[in-house]
mmCIF file of C-alpha atoms in Angstrom:
data_model
loop_
_atom_site.group_PDB
_atom_site.id
_atom_site.type_symbol
_atom_site.label_atom_id
_atom_site.label_comp_id
_atom_site.label_asym_id
_atom_site.label_seq_id
_atom_site.Cartn_x
_atom_site.Cartn_y
_atom_site.Cartn_z
ATOM 1 C CA MET A 232 185.879 -2.756 -72.302
ATOM 2 C CA THR A 233 186.443 -4.097 -75.522
ATOM 3 C CA LEU A 234 189.658 -2.637 -77.491
ATOM 4 C CA LYS A 235 187.523 -1.112 -80.152
ATOM 5 C CA ASN A 236 185.335 0.889 -77.515
ATOM 6 C CA PHE A 237 188.530 1.796 -75.661
ATOM 7 C CA LEU A 238 189.943 2.969 -79.108
ATOM 8 C CA LYS A 239 186.960 5.049 -79.585
ATOM 9 C CA GLY A 240 187.094 6.642 -76.474
ATOM 10 C CA LEU A 241 190.522 8.104 -77.076
ATOM 11 C CA GLY A 242 189.561 9.228 -80.523
ATOM 12 C CA ILE A 243 186.411 11.112 -78.710
ATOM 13 C CA LEU A 244 189.020 12.262 -76.521
ATOM 14 C CA ALA A 245 191.123 13.628 -79.233
ATOM 15 C CA ILE A 246 188.180 15.234 -81.143
ATOM 16 C CA LEU A 247 186.898 16.955 -77.813
ATOM 17 C CA LEU A 248 190.817 18.266 -77.042
ATOM 18 C CA THR A 249 190.966 19.649 -80.635
ATOM 19 C CA LEU A 250 187.739 21.477 -80.537
ATOM 20 C CA ILE A 251 188.253 22.994 -77.043
ATOM 21 C CA PRO A 252 190.790 25.486 -78.101
ATOM 22 C CA LEU A 253 188.507 26.780 -80.995
ATOM 23 C CA VAL A 254 186.173 28.160 -78.116
ATOM 24 C CA ALA A 255 186.751 31.788 -77.961
ATOM 25 C CA MET A 256 186.992 32.138 -74.099
ATOM 26 C CA ASN A 257 189.883 32.819 -72.334
ATOM 27 C CA PHE A 258 189.833 30.299 -69.334
ATOM 28 C CA TRP A 259 192.764 28.577 -68.206
ATOM 29 C CA TRP A 260 190.944 24.942 -68.864
ATOM 30 C CA ILE A 261 190.360 26.319 -72.133
ATOM 31 C CA ARG A 262 193.787 28.070 -73.121
ATOM 32 C CA MET A 263 195.852 25.568 -71.693
ATOM 33 C CA PHE A 264 194.918 22.853 -74.322
ATOM 34 C CA ASP A 265 196.676 25.709 -77.100
ATOM 35 C CA PHE A 266 200.243 23.997 -75.726
ATOM 36 C CA PRO A 267 200.362 20.425 -76.584
ATOM 37 C CA HIS A 268 199.630 20.645 -79.991
ATOM 38 C CA LEU A 269 202.130 18.439 -80.826
ATOM 39 C CA GLN A 270 201.613 15.460 -78.758
ATOM 40 C CA LEU A 271 197.578 15.978 -79.498
ATOM 41 C CA THR A 272 198.280 15.587 -83.459
ATOM 42 C CA CYS A 273 200.527 12.411 -82.653
ATOM 43 C CA PHE A 274 197.980 10.548 -80.186
ATOM 44 C CA THR A 275 195.087 11.185 -82.847
ATOM 45 C CA LEU A 276 197.353 9.727 -85.575
ATOM 46 C CA ILE A 277 198.336 7.113 -83.361
ATOM 47 C CA THR A 278 194.624 6.049 -82.504
ATOM 48 C CA LEU A 279 193.627 6.568 -86.050
ATOM 49 C CA LEU A 280 195.925 3.922 -87.482
ATOM 50 C CA VAL A 281 195.527 1.273 -84.669
ATOM 51 C CA TYR A 282 192.164 1.771 -85.387
ATOM 52 C CA PHE A 283 192.332 1.016 -89.319
ATOM 53 C CA ILE A 284 194.741 -1.869 -88.885
ATOM 54 C CA ARG A 285 192.703 -3.469 -85.847
ATOM 55 C CA PHE A 286 189.608 -3.412 -86.916
ATOM 56 C CA ASP A 287 187.337 -3.775 -90.346
ATOM 57 C CA VAL A 288 185.544 -0.154 -90.782
ATOM 58 C CA LYS A 289 181.916 -1.265 -91.784
ATOM 59 C CA SER A 290 179.277 0.338 -89.895
ATOM 60 C CA LYS A 291 178.379 4.426 -90.847
ATOM 61 C CA GLY A 292 179.264 4.907 -87.219
ATOM 62 C CA ASP A 293 183.015 3.522 -87.780
ATOM 63 C CA TYR A 294 183.241 5.506 -91.108
ATOM 64 C CA PHE A 295 181.601 8.901 -88.956
ATOM 65 C CA PHE A 296 184.408 8.302 -86.454
ATOM 66 C CA SER A 297 186.919 7.859 -88.631
ATOM 67 C CA LEU A 298 186.448 10.708 -90.453
ATOM 68 C CA ALA A 299 186.323 12.787 -87.731
ATOM 69 C CA LEU A 300 189.554 11.334 -86.388
ATOM 70 C CA VAL A 301 191.046 12.041 -90.050
ATOM 71 C CA ALA A 302 189.647 15.863 -89.836
ATOM 72 C CA CYS A 303 190.845 16.773 -86.461
ATOM 73 C CA PHE A 304 194.068 15.201 -87.634
ATOM 74 C CA ILE A 305 194.554 17.253 -90.718
ATOM 75 C CA PHE A 306 193.160 20.401 -88.364
ATOM 76 C CA GLN A 307 196.432 19.649 -85.650
ATOM 77 C CA LEU A 308 198.650 19.190 -88.610
ATOM 78 C CA LEU A 309 197.878 22.357 -90.285
ATOM 79 C CA LYS A 310 198.615 24.426 -87.342
ATOM 80 C CA ILE A 311 201.988 23.104 -86.754
ATOM 81 C CA TRP A 312 202.929 22.255 -90.383
ATOM 82 C CA PRO A 313 204.857 25.905 -90.423
ATOM 83 C CA TYR A 314 207.120 25.095 -87.926
ATOM 84 C CA THR A 315 208.836 21.860 -89.568
ATOM 85 C CA PRO A 316 211.739 22.087 -91.737
ATOM 86 C CA LEU A 317 209.479 21.137 -94.485
ATOM 87 C CA ALA A 318 207.531 24.301 -94.367
ATOM 88 C CA PRO A 319 208.462 27.339 -96.029
ATOM 89 C CA LEU A 320 210.928 30.044 -94.323
ATOM 90 C CA GLU A 321 209.091 32.742 -93.111
ATOM 91 C CA LEU A 322 212.524 34.707 -92.057
ATOM 92 C CA LEU A 323 214.858 34.198 -94.862
ATOM 93 C CA ASP A 324 218.557 33.774 -94.589
ATOM 94 C CA ALA A 325 221.144 36.641 -94.531
ATOM 95 C CA GLN A 326 222.375 38.050 -97.637
ATOM 96 C CA THR A 327 225.444 39.945 -96.763
ATOM 97 C CA ALA A 328 225.839 38.948 -93.007
ATOM 98 C CA LYS A 329 227.866 42.096 -92.075
ATOM 99 C CA VAL A 330 229.121 42.181 -88.573
ATOM 100 C CA GLU A 331 228.428 45.893 -87.749
ATOM 101 C CA SER A 332 224.854 44.901 -88.383
ATOM 102 C CA ARG A 333 224.687 41.696 -86.765
ATOM 103 C CA LEU A 334 222.844 40.980 -83.635
ATOM 104 C CA ARG A 335 223.339 37.713 -81.001
ATOM 105 C CA ILE A 336 220.840 37.398 -78.595
ATOM 106 C CA PHE A 337 220.914 34.679 -75.667
ATOM 107 C CA THR A 338 217.547 34.589 -73.276
ATOM 108 C CA SER A 339 217.018 31.953 -70.254
ATOM 109 C CA ASN A 340 214.201 31.510 -68.112
ATOM 110 C CA VAL A 341 216.519 30.458 -65.177
ATOM 111 C CA LYS A 342 213.674 29.154 -62.967
ATOM 112 C CA GLN A 343 213.466 31.594 -59.956
ATOM 113 C CA LYS A 344 214.296 28.348 -57.169
ATOM 114 C CA ASN A 345 216.916 26.713 -59.312
ATOM 115 C CA LYS A 346 220.445 27.404 -57.765
ATOM 116 C CA ASP A 347 222.944 26.469 -60.696
ATOM 117 C CA TRP A 348 223.612 29.636 -61.597
ATOM 118 C CA GLY A 349 227.135 28.373 -62.647
ATOM 119 C CA LYS A 350 225.408 26.780 -65.171
ATOM 120 C CA VAL A 351 223.296 29.546 -66.277
ATOM 121 C CA VAL A 352 226.526 31.614 -66.610
ATOM 122 C CA SER A 353 228.245 29.080 -68.867
ATOM 123 C CA GLU A 354 225.609 28.356 -70.959
ATOM 124 C CA ALA A 355 225.596 32.104 -71.676
ATOM 125 C CA ARG A 356 229.159 32.795 -71.837
ATOM 126 C CA LYS A 357 229.611 29.800 -74.662
ATOM 127 C CA TYR A 358 227.266 31.754 -77.076
ATOM 128 C CA ASP A 359 229.048 35.183 -76.560
ATOM 129 C CA ALA A 360 225.940 37.030 -77.204
ATOM 130 C CA ASP A 361 225.648 40.685 -77.477
ATOM 131 C CA LEU A 362 222.561 40.379 -75.441
ATOM 132 C CA LEU A 363 221.198 38.669 -72.640
ATOM 133 C CA LEU A 364 218.163 38.436 -71.332
ATOM 134 C CA PHE A 365 217.319 36.024 -68.280
ATOM 135 C CA THR A 366 213.781 35.867 -66.573
ATOM 136 C CA GLU A 367 212.698 34.763 -63.235
ATOM 137 C CA THR A 368 215.373 36.487 -61.282
ATOM 138 C CA ASP A 369 214.936 37.642 -57.832
ATOM 139 C CA GLN A 370 217.810 39.400 -55.876
ATOM 140 C CA TRP A 371 219.779 36.463 -55.226
ATOM 141 C CA TRP A 372 219.654 35.868 -59.166
ATOM 142 C CA ALA A 373 220.182 39.322 -60.203
ATOM 143 C CA ASN A 374 223.409 39.420 -57.980
ATOM 144 C CA LYS A 375 224.711 36.146 -59.579
ATOM 145 C CA LEU A 376 224.228 37.672 -62.938
ATOM 146 C CA GLN A 377 225.568 41.164 -62.462
ATOM 147 C CA SER A 378 229.018 39.924 -61.003
ATOM 148 C CA ALA A 379 229.117 37.408 -63.650
ATOM 149 C CA PHE A 380 228.207 40.072 -66.771
ATOM 150 C CA SER A 381 228.527 43.260 -65.337
ATOM 151 C CA GLY A 382 231.997 43.832 -66.636
ATOM 152 C CA ALA A 383 231.495 42.957 -70.388
ATOM 153 C CA TYR A 384 228.179 43.891 -70.679
ATOM 154 C CA THR A 385 228.357 47.824 -70.026
ATOM 155 C CA TYR A 386 224.450 48.099 -70.415
ATOM 156 C CA HIS A 387 221.971 46.341 -68.080
ATOM 157 C CA GLU A 388 218.570 46.932 -66.589
ATOM 158 C CA SER A 389 217.316 44.874 -63.499
ATOM 159 C CA ILE A 390 213.999 44.189 -62.005
ATOM 160 C CA PRO A 391 214.652 41.667 -59.027
ATOM 161 C CA LEU A 392 211.559 40.394 -57.821
ATOM 162 C CA ASP A 393 210.438 37.483 -55.529
ATOM 163 C CA ASN A 394 207.040 36.479 -57.408
ATOM 164 C CA THR A 395 209.019 34.538 -60.536
ATOM 165 C CA TYR A 396 208.352 37.555 -62.607
ATOM 166 C CA GLY A 397 212.109 39.319 -62.082
ATOM 167 C CA MET A 398 213.844 40.003 -65.082
ATOM 168 C CA ILE A 399 217.432 41.317 -65.734
ATOM 169 C CA LEU A 400 218.936 42.513 -69.704
ATOM 170 C CA PHE A 401 222.447 42.667 -70.478
ATOM 171 C CA SER A 402 223.820 44.490 -73.714
ATOM 172 C CA ARG A 403 227.084 45.289 -74.709
ATOM 173 C CA TYR A 404 225.552 47.892 -77.135
ATOM 174 C CA PRO A 405 224.025 51.239 -76.004
ATOM 175 C CA LEU A 406 220.663 50.963 -74.767
ATOM 176 C CA GLN A 407 218.606 54.244 -75.159
ATOM 177 C CA ASN A 408 215.683 55.493 -73.519
ATOM 178 C CA ALA A 409 215.636 52.359 -71.511
ATOM 179 C CA SER A 410 212.165 51.927 -69.351
ATOM 180 C CA LYS A 411 210.690 49.694 -66.943
ATOM 181 C CA GLN A 412 207.136 49.359 -67.683
ATOM 182 C CA TYR A 413 204.320 47.519 -66.093
ATOM 183 C CA MET A 414 202.045 46.873 -69.237
ATOM 184 C CA VAL A 415 199.110 45.130 -67.539
ATOM 185 C CA ASP A 416 199.868 44.435 -64.055
ATOM 186 C CA ASP A 417 201.743 45.875 -61.454
ATOM 187 C CA SER A 418 203.475 43.093 -60.762
ATOM 188 C CA ILE A 419 204.545 41.702 -64.050
ATOM 189 C CA PRO A 420 207.136 43.901 -65.475
ATOM 190 C CA SER A 421 208.552 44.254 -69.034
ATOM 191 C CA ILE A 422 211.971 46.092 -70.406
ATOM 192 C CA HIS A 423 211.757 48.353 -73.591
ATOM 193 C CA GLY A 424 214.402 50.760 -75.097
ATOM 194 C CA GLN A 425 216.361 51.060 -78.429
ATOM 195 C CA LEU A 426 219.726 49.277 -79.067
ATOM 196 C CA LYS A 427 222.150 51.176 -81.123
ATOM 197 C CA ILE A 428 224.475 48.445 -83.196
ATOM 198 C CA PRO A 429 227.657 48.815 -84.528
ATOM 199 C CA ASP A 430 226.350 49.736 -87.935
ATOM 200 C CA GLY A 431 224.822 53.168 -86.487
ATOM 201 C CA ASN A 432 221.235 51.763 -86.450
ATOM 202 C CA LEU A 433 218.757 51.852 -83.566
ATOM 203 C CA ILE A 434 216.636 48.854 -82.920
ATOM 204 C CA GLN A 435 213.543 48.864 -80.874
ATOM 205 C CA LEU A 436 213.314 46.525 -77.807
ATOM 206 C CA HIS A 437 211.018 44.602 -75.978
ATOM 207 C CA ALA A 438 211.585 42.146 -73.754
ATOM 208 C CA ILE A 439 208.220 40.754 -71.926
ATOM 209 C CA HIS A 440 207.398 37.646 -69.611
ATOM 210 C CA PRO A 441 203.673 37.575 -69.108
ATOM 211 C CA THR A 442 201.838 35.303 -67.086
ATOM 212 C CA PRO A 443 200.380 32.118 -68.543
ATOM 213 C CA PRO A 444 196.835 30.489 -67.999
ATOM 214 C CA MET A 445 197.360 28.760 -65.016
ATOM 215 C CA PRO A 446 194.937 28.090 -61.702
ATOM 216 C CA GLN A 447 198.040 28.891 -59.627
ATOM 217 C CA GLU A 448 199.008 31.999 -61.626
ATOM 218 C CA ASN A 449 196.009 33.408 -63.812
ATOM 219 C CA PRO A 450 192.998 31.838 -64.011
ATOM 220 C CA LYS A 451 192.441 33.363 -67.397
ATOM 221 C CA SER A 452 194.932 34.213 -70.265
ATOM 222 C CA THR A 453 193.364 37.922 -70.062
ATOM 223 C CA ALA A 454 196.353 39.848 -68.956
ATOM 224 C CA ARG A 455 198.842 37.344 -71.131
ATOM 225 C CA ASP A 456 196.624 38.167 -74.468
ATOM 226 C CA ALA A 457 196.593 41.906 -73.499
ATOM 227 C CA GLU A 458 200.327 42.240 -72.997
ATOM 228 C CA LEU A 459 200.757 40.617 -76.081
ATOM 229 C CA MET A 460 198.522 42.929 -77.937
ATOM 230 C CA LYS A 461 199.988 46.044 -76.306
ATOM 231 C CA VAL A 462 203.300 44.775 -78.034
ATOM 232 C CA ALA A 463 201.817 43.789 -81.306
ATOM 233 C CA LEU A 464 200.414 47.482 -81.652
ATOM 234 C CA GLN A 465 203.570 49.398 -80.524
ATOM 235 C CA SER A 466 205.732 47.289 -82.949
ATOM 236 C CA LYS A 467 202.924 47.978 -85.984
ATOM 237 C CA GLU A 468 203.700 51.396 -85.312
ATOM 238 C CA SER A 469 207.256 51.838 -84.795
ATOM 239 C CA SER A 470 209.581 53.384 -87.186
ATOM 240 C CA LEU A 471 212.563 51.305 -86.161
ATOM 241 C CA PRO A 472 213.552 47.739 -86.787
ATOM 242 C CA VAL A 473 211.561 45.803 -83.936
ATOM 243 C CA VAL A 474 212.956 42.764 -81.585
ATOM 244 C CA VAL A 475 210.652 41.100 -79.241
ATOM 245 C CA LEU A 476 212.064 38.686 -76.926
ATOM 246 C CA GLY A 477 211.344 36.539 -74.179
ATOM 247 C CA ASP A 478 209.086 33.597 -72.345
ATOM 248 C CA PHE A 479 205.792 34.616 -73.383
ATOM 249 C CA ASN A 480 204.271 31.679 -71.782
ATOM 250 C CA ASP A 481 202.171 30.954 -75.179
ATOM 251 C CA VAL A 482 203.060 28.838 -78.195
ATOM 252 C CA ALA A 483 203.501 29.922 -81.454
ATOM 253 C CA TRP A 484 200.244 28.343 -83.021
ATOM 254 C CA SER A 485 197.771 29.475 -80.300
ATOM 255 C CA GLN A 486 195.122 32.111 -81.411
ATOM 256 C CA SER A 487 196.606 34.733 -79.062
ATOM 257 C CA THR A 488 200.497 34.364 -80.618
ATOM 258 C CA GLN A 489 199.214 34.115 -84.234
ATOM 259 C CA LEU A 490 196.800 37.107 -83.410
ATOM 260 C CA PHE A 491 200.194 39.050 -82.355
ATOM 261 C CA GLN A 492 201.914 38.179 -85.524
ATOM 262 C CA GLN A 493 199.241 39.622 -87.682
ATOM 263 C CA VAL A 494 199.068 42.583 -85.717
ATOM 264 C CA SER A 495 202.534 43.501 -85.253
ATOM 265 C CA GLY A 496 204.013 41.930 -88.717
ATOM 266 C CA LEU A 497 206.487 40.450 -87.171
ATOM 267 C CA LEU A 498 208.412 37.401 -88.004
ATOM 268 C CA ASP A 499 208.694 34.225 -86.468
ATOM 269 C CA MET A 500 212.439 32.443 -87.342
ATOM 270 C CA ARG A 501 210.964 28.975 -86.289
ATOM 271 C CA LYS A 502 208.677 28.807 -89.445
ATOM 272 C CA GLY A 503 210.091 26.173 -92.092
ATOM 273 C CA ARG A 504 213.101 25.582 -89.648
ATOM 274 C CA GLY A 505 211.779 23.411 -86.491
ATOM 275 C CA PHE A 506 210.057 23.732 -83.073
ATOM 276 C CA TYR A 507 213.136 24.035 -80.840
ATOM 277 C CA ASN A 508 210.996 23.528 -77.924
ATOM 278 C CA THR A 509 212.452 25.411 -74.685
ATOM 279 C CA TYR A 510 209.557 23.963 -72.378
ATOM 280 C CA ASN A 511 209.532 21.592 -70.503
ATOM 281 C CA ALA A 512 212.952 20.652 -70.160
ATOM 282 C CA GLU A 513 212.242 18.166 -67.614
ATOM 283 C CA ASN A 514 209.584 16.389 -69.038
ATOM 284 C CA PHE A 515 210.584 14.931 -72.633
ATOM 285 C CA LEU A 516 206.882 14.087 -73.481
ATOM 286 C CA MET A 517 205.630 17.567 -72.525
ATOM 287 C CA ARG A 518 207.611 20.134 -74.962
ATOM 288 C CA TRP A 519 206.689 22.997 -76.625
ATOM 289 C CA PRO A 520 208.152 26.303 -77.437
ATOM 290 C CA LEU A 521 207.558 28.892 -75.116
ATOM 291 C CA ASP A 522 210.548 31.261 -75.172
ATOM 292 C CA HIS A 523 210.421 33.590 -78.652
ATOM 293 C CA LEU A 524 212.141 35.791 -80.797
ATOM 294 C CA PHE A 525 209.650 37.782 -82.783
ATOM 295 C CA ILE A 526 211.433 40.462 -85.172
ATOM 296 C CA SER A 527 210.375 42.585 -87.793
ATOM 297 C CA ASP A 528 210.989 42.184 -91.728
ATOM 298 C CA ASP A 529 214.238 44.300 -91.430
ATOM 299 C CA PHE A 530 216.421 41.574 -90.264
ATOM 300 C CA ARG A 531 217.538 38.219 -92.180
ATOM 301 C CA PHE A 532 218.310 34.873 -90.079
ATOM 302 C CA GLY A 533 221.801 33.720 -89.020
ATOM 303 C CA THR A 534 221.780 31.161 -86.966
ATOM 304 C CA MET A 535 219.380 29.738 -84.120
ATOM 305 C CA ARG A 536 220.130 27.109 -81.203
ATOM 306 C CA ARG A 537 218.629 25.555 -78.500
ATOM 307 C CA GLY A 538 220.584 25.605 -75.292
ATOM 308 C CA GLU A 539 221.702 22.595 -73.041
ATOM 309 C CA LYS A 540 220.073 21.961 -69.577
ATOM 310 C CA VAL A 541 220.840 24.447 -66.938
ATOM 311 C CA GLY A 542 218.682 23.418 -63.882
ATOM 312 C CA SER A 543 215.768 25.012 -64.762
ATOM 313 C CA ASP A 544 212.204 23.655 -66.401
ATOM 314 C CA HIS A 545 213.102 25.649 -69.447
ATOM 315 C CA TYR A 546 216.258 25.687 -72.057
ATOM 316 C CA PRO A 547 218.138 28.468 -73.016
ATOM 317 C CA PHE A 548 217.307 29.885 -76.997
ATOM 318 C CA PHE A 549 220.151 31.577 -78.851
ATOM 319 C CA ALA A 550 219.706 33.406 -82.211
ATOM 320 C CA GLU A 551 221.804 35.129 -84.589
ATOM 321 C CA ILE A 552 219.862 37.946 -86.878
ATOM 322 C CA TYR A 553 221.448 40.542 -89.130
ATOM 323 C CA LEU A 554 220.005 43.940 -89.816
ATOM 324 C CA GLU A 555 219.272 43.660 -93.829
ATOM 325 C CA PRO A 556 216.573 46.252 -94.427
ATOM 326 C CA THR A 557 217.341 45.895 -98.555
ATOM 327 C CA GLY A 558 215.067 43.089 -99.636
ATOM 328 C CA SER A 559 212.599 43.278 -96.777
ATOM 329 C CA GLU A 560 209.905 43.401 -99.113
ATOM 330 C CA LYS A 561 210.368 39.751 -99.768
ATOM 331 C CA GLN A 562 209.269 38.525 -96.621
ATOM 332 C CA ARG A 563 206.899 41.210 -95.557
ATOM 333 C CA LYS A 564 203.594 40.039 -94.038
ATOM 334 C CA GLU A 565 200.104 41.408 -95.337
ATOM 335 C CA PRO A 566 198.973 44.604 -92.860
ATOM 336 C CA PRO A 567 196.866 43.571 -90.296
ATOM 337 C CA THR A 568 192.977 43.614 -91.163
ATOM 338 C CA GLU A 569 190.446 46.593 -89.090
ATOM 339 C CA HIS A 570 188.944 42.836 -87.684
ATOM 340 C CA GLN A 571 192.414 41.714 -86.187
ATOM 341 C CA LEU A 572 193.370 45.191 -84.883
ATOM 342 C CA LYS A 573 189.933 45.336 -83.468
ATOM 343 C CA GLN A 574 190.211 41.998 -81.635
ATOM 344 C CA ALA A 575 193.836 43.191 -80.265
ATOM 345 C CA ARG A 576 192.161 45.953 -78.816
ATOM 346 C CA ASP A 577 189.177 44.146 -77.334
ATOM 347 C CA GLU A 578 192.184 42.177 -75.607
ATOM 348 C CA ILE A 579 193.449 45.104 -74.364
ATOM 349 C CA LYS A 580 189.867 46.431 -73.111
ATOM 350 C CA LYS A 581 189.086 43.071 -71.293
ATOM 351 C CA ALA A 582 192.298 43.422 -69.447
ATOM 352 C CA ARG A 583 191.431 47.054 -68.381
ATOM 353 C CA ASN A 584 187.960 46.082 -67.231
ATOM 354 C CA ASN A 585 189.184 43.268 -64.976
ATOM 355 C CA LYS A 586 191.493 45.297 -62.918
#
């Protein structure tokens, strides 16, 4: 095989991997290609540049092939562009930054079989957050984390499970009307409630960890997407400021998470600031943002950091936000269209019909 044919083969692969995620189907082998979009963008660009540098583009076939690669690269770049520091901010910086309206959040997927609980605890304490969310917590992890944090955090909700979907939430601030829900699947929990911050305001909180579209987990993304849509619709109807956090098992630029944002009206602090990839901590080449924090336009940005390795395949994630409702219209998203609302409800129906 000649180098030119080899590069054409790589180019065709890049084109196919660009087109496959556009198929409106929930099978894992389609939805999995939503994840490595940054890698695919780089792969397409490298293939295109090597092809141009190494060979003269003369025939119609060469022109068609090159144009197809350029089109794929532009499409891919536009998908990830909002998450680069060159793009405009979606969540604006805090103006007053009052301590009593501040909320510091730390979240970490600990990886159930990871036993380096000391690293997790040390990393969490470093940020002195007001709210801690840990996922993939079985009873062993729940015991370790409760012994470490229950003294400093008066309020907590714990759901220890052996299926890698346990979670535990710690809060310094009062957590009212807390509920443990199984929104789509009776083995996949979530935690909901209202958080009362020092300035007296209540914040609606949703902590989630839906299943990924993977053959060993779930052959389709139906359950994950339905849970996201349920939370999106609840967030849209909430009269309180909203915070949604957790391991989404989805990337920010996927069709599912984009629809989640469109329906909920929630903002992504990553936009205009960077990727802050939280997965995979064990593989430098295969990294993307899986752990998310979406907030309503009542909030403003303080800071955001990706934590250090803690023995998990996820990096921890820390964010500091401020409740500043004044001027929220400056960053308010357009309300969802009827078509987007129908899409969200249809995703929920799919999950209901699959039971």
